[in-house]
């Protein structure tokens, strides 16, 4: 029934969905870790930070900016040699993870950095006055106090990532975006196009409201 | 002594100019003191108190705490020293993401204290600050006074010997302020914690401090026992501060009436610290002297368990009678003449 209407085998659809999930999932996890590390370095070393260090701050901050200013599709092509070294091939779903992580890491780093900068400086001072070490300041004060805002940042990052994975099709990454482009657009399968778009929109809505809800709960305001 | 500043200077190098936040600071806090530092905004009070736990480092000079030069400690040594010096803040600085219980437990968690021990300690402190019923509440649901109580509880968790208070009541209404001040006194007396407190509200100093330092433009311009400083404020800034809590201006209408009185007279403002002299003061003068007396003004103030009385007095009589009285006042009280 569905197959007839969409003119694509169901297995193709589920494969595309699972490829998207795979790409978003892994690059989100790895990107979040990378982003958090970068964000922590930037927050600590920025002028007035706990370990202010102009050089480190400048370098990391610049790298983050540079990577962020390169459009994903260009980044993907540019770092192909790196991809080849890491995963052994330039194409495929797993190969797409490398540029996705390199792309989303710095993006999340900026968002995380902003979240952590929202934490009142007084909290950090309270932490220091208690004799907290730097790792303790980060783990017990900075991250928990920024938590609600970090969740929103992660939500934004996930949604952005979903968009980037659609471009991963160009290096054989597959996924829902690729499905819409190759079957829907190139073969002029309008129903498939429409359904994919609707599903993507719905997915984004769901992700956003999950993020909002969790974030709101974390603020303990009500 | 427990805290000692020796020739401390603190200069912030700004882009445009250097800001001398603290200059030539010499100050000693003894064990058991509630030491108040008072000054207007920008006087350098926060900078001063933040050097005690090395949140700021002096540009020159030394800050010694419990025999250790804290201004030179680094890393683990500093972390350890800070566990004995707690701090509370004007804006409370509680963790919004954690309950009251978790906030108070935090310093102990940082010390890797076993859970059972943390629990015992936290419940005990919450009882001490009268917040046992709020243990599982988040700070956003507390009033300002309750938040500061949590701040104090958190500060006490590690059994510190010193409590630093940076404008602890400036965000609170007068009644809540009093309850926090009472709690701080309880902390000082029952837990034997030495308190260094900075404020722009001189009334707080009057209520709970035994020592006071007045700061202006980075300098400490006057310091000493609260009683002494309140009774004899020397610097104009100190006088201005004291005047806001100890009424000492004779109302103008009364002064005019006094000036209009017939005959020769002189007016004095008399200060006395000690017992209640409201009744005895004038009776004593009348029994000794033949001059006529008019009371122009009386202000009676609590001061560290003593009473600071300021009396405006007009003495009416001939020159000899007035001289006689003035001589007696000179011997017995501190006084100044008031122009009529
Ligand atoms: N980190 C800093 N960098 C540059 N200047 C500073 C810094 N901290 C304080 N100052 C300056 O030092 C002076 C004293 O500041 P401080 O905060 O100690 O005053 P304060 O007496 O606590 O005032 P307030 O009552 O407003 O809190 C001010 O002129 C302030 O601008
Ligand atoms: Mg201040």
Coordinates of C-alpha atoms and ligand atoms in Angstrom, one line a residue:
Chain A
X1 CA 0.0 0.0 0.0
X2 CA 2.6 2.5 1.2
X3 CA 5.1 1.1 -1.2
X4 CA 2.7 1.6 -4.1
X5 CA 1.9 5.1 -3.1
X6 CA 5.5 6.2 -2.6
X7 CA 6.8 4.0 -5.4
X8 CA 9.8 2.9 -3.3
X9 CA 10.4 -0.3 -1.5
X10 CA 9.8 0.0 2.2
X11 CA 13.2 -1.5 2.8
X12 CA 14.8 1.5 1.0
X13 CA 12.9 3.9 3.3
X14 CA 13.8 2.0 6.5
X15 CA 17.4 1.8 5.4
X16 CA 17.5 5.6 4.7
X17 CA 15.9 6.2 8.1
X18 CA 18.4 4.0 9.9
X19 CA 21.3 5.7 8.1
X20 CA 20.1 9.1 9.2
X21 CA 19.7 7.9 12.7
X22 CA 23.2 6.4 12.6
X23 CA 24.8 9.5 11.3
X24 CA 22.9 11.9 13.6
X25 CA 23.4 9.7 16.6
X26 CA 27.1 9.0 16.4
X27 CA 28.1 12.5 15.3
X28 CA 25.9 14.0 18.0
X29 CA 27.6 11.9 20.7
X30 CA 31.1 12.5 19.4
X31 CA 30.4 16.1 18.4
X32 CA 28.9 16.9 21.9
X33 CA 32.0 15.5 23.6
X34 CA 34.3 17.4 21.2
X35 CA 32.2 20.5 21.6
X36 CA 32.1 20.3 25.4
X37 CA 35.9 20.0 25.6
X38 CA 36.4 22.9 23.3
X39 CA 33.8 25.0 25.1
X40 CA 35.4 24.2 28.5
X41 CA 38.8 25.2 27.2
X42 CA 37.5 28.5 25.8
X43 CA 35.5 29.3 28.9
X44 CA 38.5 28.6 31.2
X45 CA 41.1 30.5 29.1
X46 CA 39.1 33.5 28.1
X47 CA 40.2 36.8 29.6
X48 CA 38.9 36.9 33.2
X49 CA 38.4 33.1 33.1
X50 CA 39.7 30.7 35.8
X51 CA 42.8 30.0 33.8
X52 CA 43.0 33.0 31.5
X53 CA 45.5 32.3 28.7
X54 CA 45.5 34.6 25.7
X55 CA 47.3 32.2 23.4
X56 CA 45.2 29.1 24.0
X57 CA 42.0 31.1 23.9
X58 CA 43.0 32.8 20.7
X59 CA 44.0 29.5 19.0
X60 CA 41.0 27.5 20.0
X61 CA 38.6 30.3 19.5
X62 CA 40.0 30.9 16.0
X63 CA 39.9 27.2 15.0
X64 CA 36.3 27.1 16.1
X65 CA 35.4 30.1 14.1
X66 CA 37.2 29.0 11.0
X67 CA 35.5 25.6 11.0
X68 CA 32.2 27.1 11.7
X69 CA 32.5 29.5 8.8
X70 CA 33.1 26.7 6.2
X71 CA 29.8 25.5 4.7
X72 CA 29.3 21.8 5.5
X73 CA 29.4 20.6 1.9
X74 CA 32.7 22.2 1.3
X75 CA 34.1 21.0 4.6
X76 CA 33.1 17.5 3.7
X77 CA 35.1 17.6 0.4
X78 CA 38.0 19.5 1.9
X79 CA 38.7 17.0 4.7
X80 CA 38.3 13.9 2.5
X81 CA 42.0 12.9 2.9
X82 CA 41.6 13.0 6.7
X83 CA 38.4 10.9 6.4
X84 CA 40.3 8.4 4.4
X85 CA 43.1 8.2 7.0
X86 CA 40.6 7.7 9.8
X87 CA 38.0 5.3 8.4
X88 CA 39.9 4.0 5.4
X89 CA 37.5 5.2 2.8
X90 CA 36.1 8.5 1.5
X91 CA 32.6 7.4 0.9
X92 CA 29.7 5.7 2.8
X93 CA 27.7 6.4 5.9
X94 CA 30.6 5.8 8.3
X95 CA 32.9 8.1 6.2
X96 CA 30.3 10.8 6.5
X97 CA 30.7 10.7 10.3
X98 CA 34.1 12.4 10.1
X99 CA 33.0 15.6 8.5
X100 CA 29.8 15.6 10.5
X101 CA 31.7 15.5 13.7
X102 CA 34.3 18.1 12.6
X103 CA 31.4 20.3 11.6
X104 CA 29.1 19.9 14.6
X105 CA 31.8 19.9 17.3
X106 CA 32.8 23.5 16.9
X107 CA 29.2 24.5 16.3
X108 CA 28.2 22.9 19.6
X109 CA 31.3 24.3 21.2
X110 CA 30.0 27.9 20.5
X111 CA 26.5 27.1 21.7
X112 CA 27.9 25.3 24.9
X113 CA 30.2 28.2 25.5
X114 CA 27.4 30.7 25.5
X115 CA 25.4 28.4 27.8
X116 CA 28.2 28.3 30.3
X117 CA 28.9 32.0 30.1
X118 CA 25.3 32.6 31.2
X119 CA 26.3 31.1 34.6
X120 CA 26.6 33.9 37.0
X121 CA 30.2 34.7 37.9
X122 CA 29.1 34.7 41.5
X123 CA 28.5 30.9 41.3
X124 CA 32.1 30.4 40.2
X125 CA 33.4 32.6 43.0
X126 CA 31.3 30.7 45.5
X127 CA 32.8 27.5 44.2
X128 CA 36.3 28.9 44.5
X129 CA 35.6 30.2 48.0
X130 CA 34.6 26.6 49.0
X131 CA 38.0 25.4 47.8
X132 CA 36.7 23.7 44.7
X133 CA 39.4 22.6 42.2
X134 CA 39.1 23.5 38.6
X135 CA 37.6 20.1 37.6
X136 CA 35.2 20.4 40.5
X137 CA 34.2 23.9 39.4
X138 CA 33.4 22.5 36.0
X139 CA 31.7 19.3 37.1
X140 CA 29.7 20.5 40.1
X141 CA 29.0 24.1 39.3
X142 CA 29.5 25.2 35.7
X143 CA 27.8 22.3 33.9
X144 CA 24.9 21.7 36.3
X145 CA 24.1 25.3 36.5
X146 CA 24.2 25.6 32.7
X147 CA 22.4 22.3 32.2
X148 CA 19.0 23.7 31.1
X149 CA 20.6 25.9 28.6
X150 CA 23.0 23.2 27.4
X151 CA 20.0 21.0 26.6
X152 CA 18.6 23.7 24.4
X153 CA 22.0 24.1 22.7
X154 CA 22.1 20.3 22.1
X155 CA 18.6 20.4 20.7
X156 CA 19.6 23.2 18.3
X157 CA 22.7 21.2 17.4
X158 CA 20.7 18.0 16.7
X159 CA 18.4 19.8 14.4
X160 CA 21.3 21.4 12.6
X161 CA 22.9 18.0 12.3
X162 CA 19.8 16.6 10.8
X163 CA 20.1 19.2 8.1
X164 CA 23.8 18.4 7.5
X165 CA 23.2 14.7 7.1
X166 CA 21.0 15.4 4.1
X167 CA 24.1 16.6 2.3
X168 CA 26.1 13.5 3.3
X169 CA 24.3 11.7 0.5
X170 CA 26.7 13.4 -1.9
X171 CA 29.5 11.2 -0.5
X172 CA 27.3 8.1 -0.4
X173 CA 26.2 8.6 3.2
X174 CA 22.6 7.8 2.3
X175 CA 19.9 8.8 4.7
X176 CA 16.5 10.4 4.4
X177 CA 17.8 13.5 2.7
X178 CA 19.5 11.4 0.0
X179 CA 16.3 9.4 -0.4
X180 CA 14.3 12.6 -1.0
X181 CA 16.9 13.9 -3.5
X182 CA 17.6 10.7 -5.6
X183 CA 14.2 9.1 -5.6
X184 CA 12.0 12.1 -4.9
X185 CA 13.6 15.0 -6.8
X186 CA 15.6 13.3 -9.6
X187 CA 12.9 10.8 -10.4
X188 CA 10.2 13.4 -9.9
X189 CA 8.4 11.3 -7.2
X190 CA 6.3 14.1 -5.7
X191 CA 4.5 12.0 -3.1
X192 CA 7.8 10.7 -1.8
X193 CA 9.2 14.2 -1.6
X194 CA 6.2 15.5 0.3
X195 CA 6.1 12.7 2.7
X196 CA 9.8 13.0 3.5
X197 CA 9.5 16.7 4.0
X198 CA 6.5 16.3 6.3
X199 CA 8.4 13.6 8.3
X200 CA 11.4 15.8 8.6
X201 CA 9.4 18.8 9.8
X202 CA 7.6 16.6 12.3
X203 CA 10.8 15.2 13.5
X204 CA 12.3 18.7 14.1
X205 CA 9.1 19.7 15.9
X206 CA 9.3 16.7 18.2
X207 CA 13.0 17.1 18.9
X208 CA 12.5 20.8 19.7
X209 CA 9.6 20.2 22.1
X210 CA 11.4 17.4 23.8
X211 CA 14.4 19.7 24.3
X212 CA 12.2 22.5 25.5
X213 CA 10.4 20.3 28.0
X214 CA 13.6 18.8 29.5
X215 CA 15.2 22.2 29.7
X216 CA 12.2 23.7 31.4
X217 CA 12.1 20.8 33.9
X218 CA 15.7 21.4 34.7
X219 CA 15.2 25.0 35.6
X220 CA 13.1 24.0 38.6
X221 CA 11.1 27.2 38.3
X222 CA 7.6 25.6 38.7
Chain B
X1 CA 45.3 37.4 65.5
X2 CA 43.5 35.4 62.9
X3 CA 43.5 37.7 59.8
X4 CA 46.2 40.3 59.3
X5 CA 46.7 42.8 56.4
X6 CA 50.2 44.2 56.3
X7 CA 50.8 47.2 54.0
X8 CA 48.5 45.8 51.4
X9 CA 48.0 47.5 48.1
X10 CA 45.8 46.3 45.3
X11 CA 45.9 48.0 41.9
X12 CA 43.8 46.9 38.9
X13 CA 45.5 47.6 35.7
X14 CA 42.8 48.9 33.4
X15 CA 43.2 49.7 29.8
X16 CA 42.9 53.5 30.4
X17 CA 44.3 53.9 33.9
X18 CA 45.2 52.0 37.0
X19 CA 42.6 51.7 39.7
X20 CA 43.9 51.7 43.2
X21 CA 41.2 49.6 44.9
X22 CA 43.1 49.2 48.2
X23 CA 45.9 51.3 49.5
X24 CA 48.2 50.9 52.5
X25 CA 45.8 48.6 54.3
X26 CA 46.8 47.5 57.8
X27 CA 44.2 45.7 59.6
X28 CA 44.1 43.0 62.2
X29 CA 41.1 40.8 63.0
X30 CA 41.3 38.9 66.3
X31 CA 39.8 35.5 67.0
X32 CA 36.1 35.9 68.0
X33 CA 35.7 39.4 66.4
X34 CA 32.8 40.4 64.3
X35 CA 34.8 43.0 62.3
X36 CA 32.8 45.4 60.1
X37 CA 34.3 47.3 57.2
X38 CA 32.1 50.1 56.0
X39 CA 32.4 52.5 53.1
X40 CA 30.5 53.8 50.1
X41 CA 30.3 52.1 46.8
X42 CA 33.7 51.8 45.1
X43 CA 35.7 52.3 48.3
X44 CA 37.4 49.0 47.9
X45 CA 35.6 46.9 50.4
X46 CA 34.9 43.9 48.2
X47 CA 38.5 43.9 47.0
X48 CA 39.7 43.9 50.6
X49 CA 37.6 41.0 51.7
X50 CA 38.3 39.0 48.6
X51 CA 42.0 39.1 49.4
X52 CA 41.3 37.1 52.6
X53 CA 40.5 34.0 50.6
X54 CA 42.7 34.9 47.7
X55 CA 40.0 35.5 45.2
X56 CA 42.2 38.6 44.6
X57 CA 45.9 38.8 45.2
X58 CA 47.5 41.9 46.6
X59 CA 49.8 43.9 44.3
X60 CA 52.1 44.3 47.3
X61 CA 52.0 43.5 51.0
X62 CA 50.8 40.4 52.7
X63 CA 47.5 38.9 53.9
X64 CA 48.0 36.4 56.7
X65 CA 45.2 34.0 57.7
X66 CA 45.7 31.7 60.7
X67 CA 49.4 32.2 60.5
X68 CA 49.7 31.4 56.8
X69 CA 50.4 34.0 54.1
X70 CA 47.3 33.2 52.0
X71 CA 48.3 35.7 49.4
X72 CA 51.2 33.4 48.4
X73 CA 49.4 30.1 48.4
X74 CA 48.8 28.2 45.1
X75 CA 47.1 25.1 44.0
X76 CA 46.3 22.4 46.5
X77 CA 47.5 24.4 49.4
X78 CA 45.2 27.3 48.6
X79 CA 42.3 24.9 48.1
X80 CA 42.9 23.4 51.5
X81 CA 43.3 26.9 53.2
X82 CA 40.0 28.0 51.6
X83 CA 38.1 25.2 53.4
X84 CA 38.6 27.0 56.6
X85 CA 37.5 30.4 55.3
X86 CA 33.9 30.4 54.2
X87 CA 32.1 33.2 52.4
X88 CA 28.6 34.5 51.9
X89 CA 27.5 36.9 49.3
X90 CA 25.0 39.7 48.7
X91 CA 23.4 37.8 45.8
X92 CA 23.6 34.5 47.8
X93 CA 25.1 32.6 44.8
X94 CA 23.2 29.5 45.5
X95 CA 23.1 26.7 42.9
X96 CA 19.7 27.0 41.3
X97 CA 19.9 23.5 39.9
X98 CA 20.2 22.0 43.4
X99 CA 17.9 21.7 46.4
X100 CA 18.6 23.4 49.7
X101 CA 20.0 20.2 51.0
X102 CA 22.3 19.7 48.0
X103 CA 23.5 23.3 48.2
X104 CA 24.5 22.9 51.8
X105 CA 26.1 19.5 51.2
X106 CA 28.2 20.8 48.3
X107 CA 31.3 21.8 50.2
X108 CA 31.3 18.4 51.8
X109 CA 30.8 16.7 48.5
X110 CA 33.9 18.6 47.3
X111 CA 35.8 17.2 50.3
X112 CA 34.7 13.6 49.4
X113 CA 33.0 13.2 52.8
X114 CA 31.0 10.0 53.1
X115 CA 27.3 10.2 52.4
X116 CA 26.1 9.3 55.8
X117 CA 28.3 11.9 57.4
X118 CA 27.2 14.5 54.9
X119 CA 23.6 13.8 55.8
X120 CA 24.1 14.1 59.5
X121 CA 26.0 17.4 59.1
X122 CA 23.6 19.0 56.7
X123 CA 20.5 18.2 58.7
X124 CA 22.2 19.5 61.8
X125 CA 23.2 22.8 60.1
X126 CA 19.7 23.2 58.5
X127 CA 18.3 23.0 62.0
X128 CA 20.8 25.5 63.2
X129 CA 19.7 28.0 60.6
X130 CA 16.0 27.0 61.1
X131 CA 15.4 25.7 57.6
X132 CA 14.9 22.0 58.3
X133 CA 11.5 22.1 56.5
X134 CA 13.0 23.5 53.3
X135 CA 15.6 20.8 52.7
X136 CA 14.1 19.5 49.5
X137 CA 13.1 22.9 48.1
X138 CA 14.8 24.6 45.2
X139 CA 16.3 28.0 45.9
X140 CA 14.0 29.7 43.4
X141 CA 11.1 29.1 45.8
X142 CA 12.8 30.7 48.7
X143 CA 12.6 34.3 50.0
X144 CA 15.7 36.4 50.1
X145 CA 16.2 35.9 53.8
X146 CA 15.8 32.1 53.4
X147 CA 18.3 32.1 50.6
X148 CA 20.9 33.9 52.8
X149 CA 20.2 31.3 55.5
X150 CA 21.0 28.6 53.0
X151 CA 24.2 30.6 52.1
X152 CA 25.2 30.7 55.7
X153 CA 24.4 27.0 56.2
X154 CA 26.5 26.1 53.2
X155 CA 29.3 28.3 54.5
X156 CA 29.2 26.5 57.9
X157 CA 29.3 23.0 56.4
X158 CA 33.0 22.6 56.7
X159 CA 33.2 24.0 60.2
X160 CA 35.3 27.0 59.2
X161 CA 37.0 29.3 61.7
X162 CA 36.4 32.4 59.5
X163 CA 33.3 33.6 57.8
X164 CA 33.6 36.4 55.2
X165 CA 30.4 38.3 54.5
X166 CA 30.2 40.5 51.4
X167 CA 27.2 42.8 51.9
X168 CA 25.2 39.9 53.4
X169 CA 22.0 41.9 54.0
X170 CA 22.1 44.5 51.2
X171 CA 19.5 42.7 49.2
X172 CA 17.1 42.2 52.1
X173 CA 14.4 44.2 53.8
X174 CA 15.0 45.6 57.3
X175 CA 13.2 42.9 59.2
X176 CA 14.8 40.1 57.3
X177 CA 18.1 41.9 57.8
X178 CA 17.7 41.8 61.5
X179 CA 17.0 38.0 61.5
X180 CA 20.1 37.4 59.4
X181 CA 22.2 39.6 61.7
X182 CA 20.9 37.6 64.7
X183 CA 21.9 34.4 63.0
X184 CA 25.4 35.8 62.3
X185 CA 25.7 36.7 66.0
X186 CA 24.6 33.1 66.9
X187 CA 27.2 31.8 64.5
X188 CA 29.9 33.9 66.1
X189 CA 29.0 33.1 69.6
X190 CA 27.9 29.5 69.5
X191 CA 30.2 28.1 66.8
X192 CA 33.1 30.4 67.7
X193 CA 33.4 31.7 64.1
X194 CA 35.3 34.9 63.5
X195 CA 33.4 37.1 61.1
X196 CA 34.7 39.8 58.7
X197 CA 31.8 41.6 57.2
X198 CA 31.7 44.4 54.7
X199 CA 28.7 46.7 54.2
X200 CA 27.6 50.1 53.3
X201 CA 25.0 50.0 56.0
X202 CA 26.6 51.4 59.2
X203 CA 23.6 50.2 61.2
X204 CA 24.7 46.6 60.7
X205 CA 28.0 47.5 62.3
X206 CA 26.3 49.1 65.2
X207 CA 24.1 46.1 65.7
X208 CA 26.6 43.2 65.6
X209 CA 30.2 44.3 65.2
X210 CA 32.7 44.9 67.9
X211 CA 35.3 46.4 65.6
X212 CA 35.0 48.6 62.6
X213 CA 37.1 50.0 59.8
X214 CA 35.9 52.9 57.6
X215 CA 37.1 52.8 54.0
X216 CA 37.3 55.7 51.6
X217 CA 39.1 55.8 48.2
X218 CA 40.9 52.5 49.0
X219 CA 42.3 53.7 52.3
X220 CA 41.2 52.7 55.8
X221 CA 40.6 56.2 57.2
X222 CA 39.5 55.2 60.7
X223 CA 39.4 51.9 62.6
X224 CA 38.9 50.7 66.2
X225 CA 36.3 49.5 68.7
X226 CA 32.8 50.2 67.5
X227 CA 32.0 51.9 70.8
X228 CA 35.0 54.2 70.5
X229 CA 34.4 55.0 66.8
X230 CA 30.7 55.6 67.3
X231 CA 31.2 57.8 70.3
X232 CA 34.1 59.8 68.8
X233 CA 34.0 59.6 65.0
X234 CA 36.9 61.7 63.8
X235 CA 36.8 61.7 60.0
X236 CA 34.0 63.5 58.2
X237 CA 33.0 60.3 56.4
X238 CA 32.8 58.5 59.7
X239 CA 30.8 61.3 61.2
X240 CA 28.4 61.1 58.2
X241 CA 28.0 57.4 58.6
X242 CA 27.5 57.6 62.4
X243 CA 25.0 60.4 61.9
X244 CA 22.8 58.2 59.8
X245 CA 22.1 55.9 62.7
X246 CA 22.8 58.0 65.8
X247 CA 20.6 61.1 65.5
X248 CA 22.7 64.1 66.7
X249 CA 21.2 67.1 65.0
X250 CA 19.3 69.4 67.3
X251 CA 16.0 70.3 65.5
X252 CA 16.1 73.8 64.0
X253 CA 12.9 75.0 65.6
X254 CA 14.3 74.1 69.0
X255 CA 17.5 75.9 68.2
X256 CA 15.6 79.0 67.1
X257 CA 13.6 79.0 70.3
X258 CA 16.7 78.6 72.3
X259 CA 18.3 81.5 70.6
X260 CA 15.3 83.6 71.3
X261 CA 15.4 83.0 75.0
X262 CA 16.2 86.0 77.2
X263 CA 19.4 86.4 79.0
X264 CA 22.9 85.1 78.6
X265 CA 23.2 81.4 77.6
X266 CA 25.4 78.8 75.9
X267 CA 24.4 75.6 74.2
X268 CA 26.3 72.3 74.3
X269 CA 26.1 68.9 72.7
X270 CA 27.1 66.2 75.2
X271 CA 28.0 62.6 74.4
X272 CA 28.0 59.8 77.0
X273 CA 28.6 56.1 76.7
X274 CA 27.6 53.8 79.5
X275 CA 24.4 53.5 81.5
X276 CA 21.2 55.2 81.1
X277 CA 21.5 58.9 82.1
X278 CA 18.2 60.2 80.8
X279 CA 16.8 60.9 84.3
X280 CA 20.0 61.5 86.3
X281 CA 21.8 63.8 83.9
X282 CA 19.7 66.9 84.4
X283 CA 18.9 66.2 88.0
X284 CA 22.6 66.0 88.8
X285 CA 23.3 69.3 87.1
X286 CA 20.4 71.0 88.8
X287 CA 21.5 69.8 92.2
X288 CA 25.0 71.1 91.7
X289 CA 24.5 74.4 89.9
X290 CA 22.4 77.5 90.2
X291 CA 22.2 78.1 86.4
X292 CA 19.0 77.4 84.5
X293 CA 18.9 74.4 82.2
X294 CA 16.9 73.6 79.1
X295 CA 17.1 70.3 77.4
X296 CA 17.1 70.8 73.6
X297 CA 17.5 67.3 72.4
X298 CA 18.1 63.7 73.6
X299 CA 19.1 60.8 71.5
X300 CA 19.5 57.4 73.2
X301 CA 21.2 54.6 71.2
X302 CA 22.0 51.0 71.8
X303 CA 25.7 50.3 71.2
X304 CA 27.2 46.9 72.0
X305 CA 25.4 46.5 75.3
X306 CA 26.1 50.1 76.3
X307 CA 24.0 53.2 75.8
X308 CA 25.2 56.1 73.7
X309 CA 23.4 59.2 74.7
X310 CA 23.6 62.5 72.9
X311 CA 22.1 65.5 74.7
X312 CA 21.6 69.0 73.6
X313 CA 21.6 71.3 76.6
X314 CA 21.2 75.1 77.0
X315 CA 22.7 76.7 80.1
X316 CA 21.2 80.0 81.0
X317 CA 22.8 82.3 83.6
X318 CA 25.6 84.8 84.1
X319 CA 29.1 84.2 82.7
X320 CA 30.3 82.7 86.0
X321 CA 27.5 80.3 86.3
X322 CA 27.9 79.1 82.8
X323 CA 31.7 78.7 83.2
X324 CA 31.2 76.6 86.3
X325 CA 28.9 74.3 84.4
X326 CA 31.2 74.0 81.4
X327 CA 34.1 73.1 83.6
X328 CA 32.0 70.3 85.1
X329 CA 30.9 69.0 81.7
X330 CA 34.6 69.1 80.6
X331 CA 35.6 66.8 83.4
X332 CA 32.7 64.4 83.2
X333 CA 31.5 64.2 79.6
X334 CA 32.6 64.7 76.1
X335 CA 30.9 67.8 74.8
X336 CA 31.1 70.5 72.1
X337 CA 29.6 73.9 72.0
X338 CA 26.7 74.6 69.7
X339 CA 26.2 78.0 68.0
X340 CA 22.9 79.5 68.8
Ligands
LIG1 N1 38.4 43.2 38.6 C1 38.5 44.5 38.5 N2 39.1 45.1 37.5 C2 39.2 46.5 37.4 N3 38.8 47.3 38.4 C3 38.2 46.7 39.5 C4 38.0 45.3 39.6 N4 37.4 45.0 40.8 C5 37.2 46.2 41.4 N5 37.7 47.2 40.6 C6 37.6 48.7 41.0 O1 38.2 48.8 42.3 C7 37.4 49.8 43.0 C8 36.9 49.2 44.3 O2 36.0 48.2 44.0 P1 35.3 47.3 45.1 O3 34.4 46.3 44.4 O4 36.3 46.7 46.0 O5 34.4 48.4 45.8 P2 33.3 48.2 46.9 O6 33.7 49.0 48.1 O7 33.1 46.8 47.2 O8 32.0 48.8 46.2 P3 30.5 48.3 46.2 O9 29.9 48.8 47.5 O10 29.9 48.9 45.0 O11 30.5 46.8 46.1 C9 36.3 50.3 42.1 O12 36.8 51.5 41.5 C10 36.2 49.2 41.0 O13 35.8 49.7 39.8
LIG2 MG1 31.4 45.4 46.9

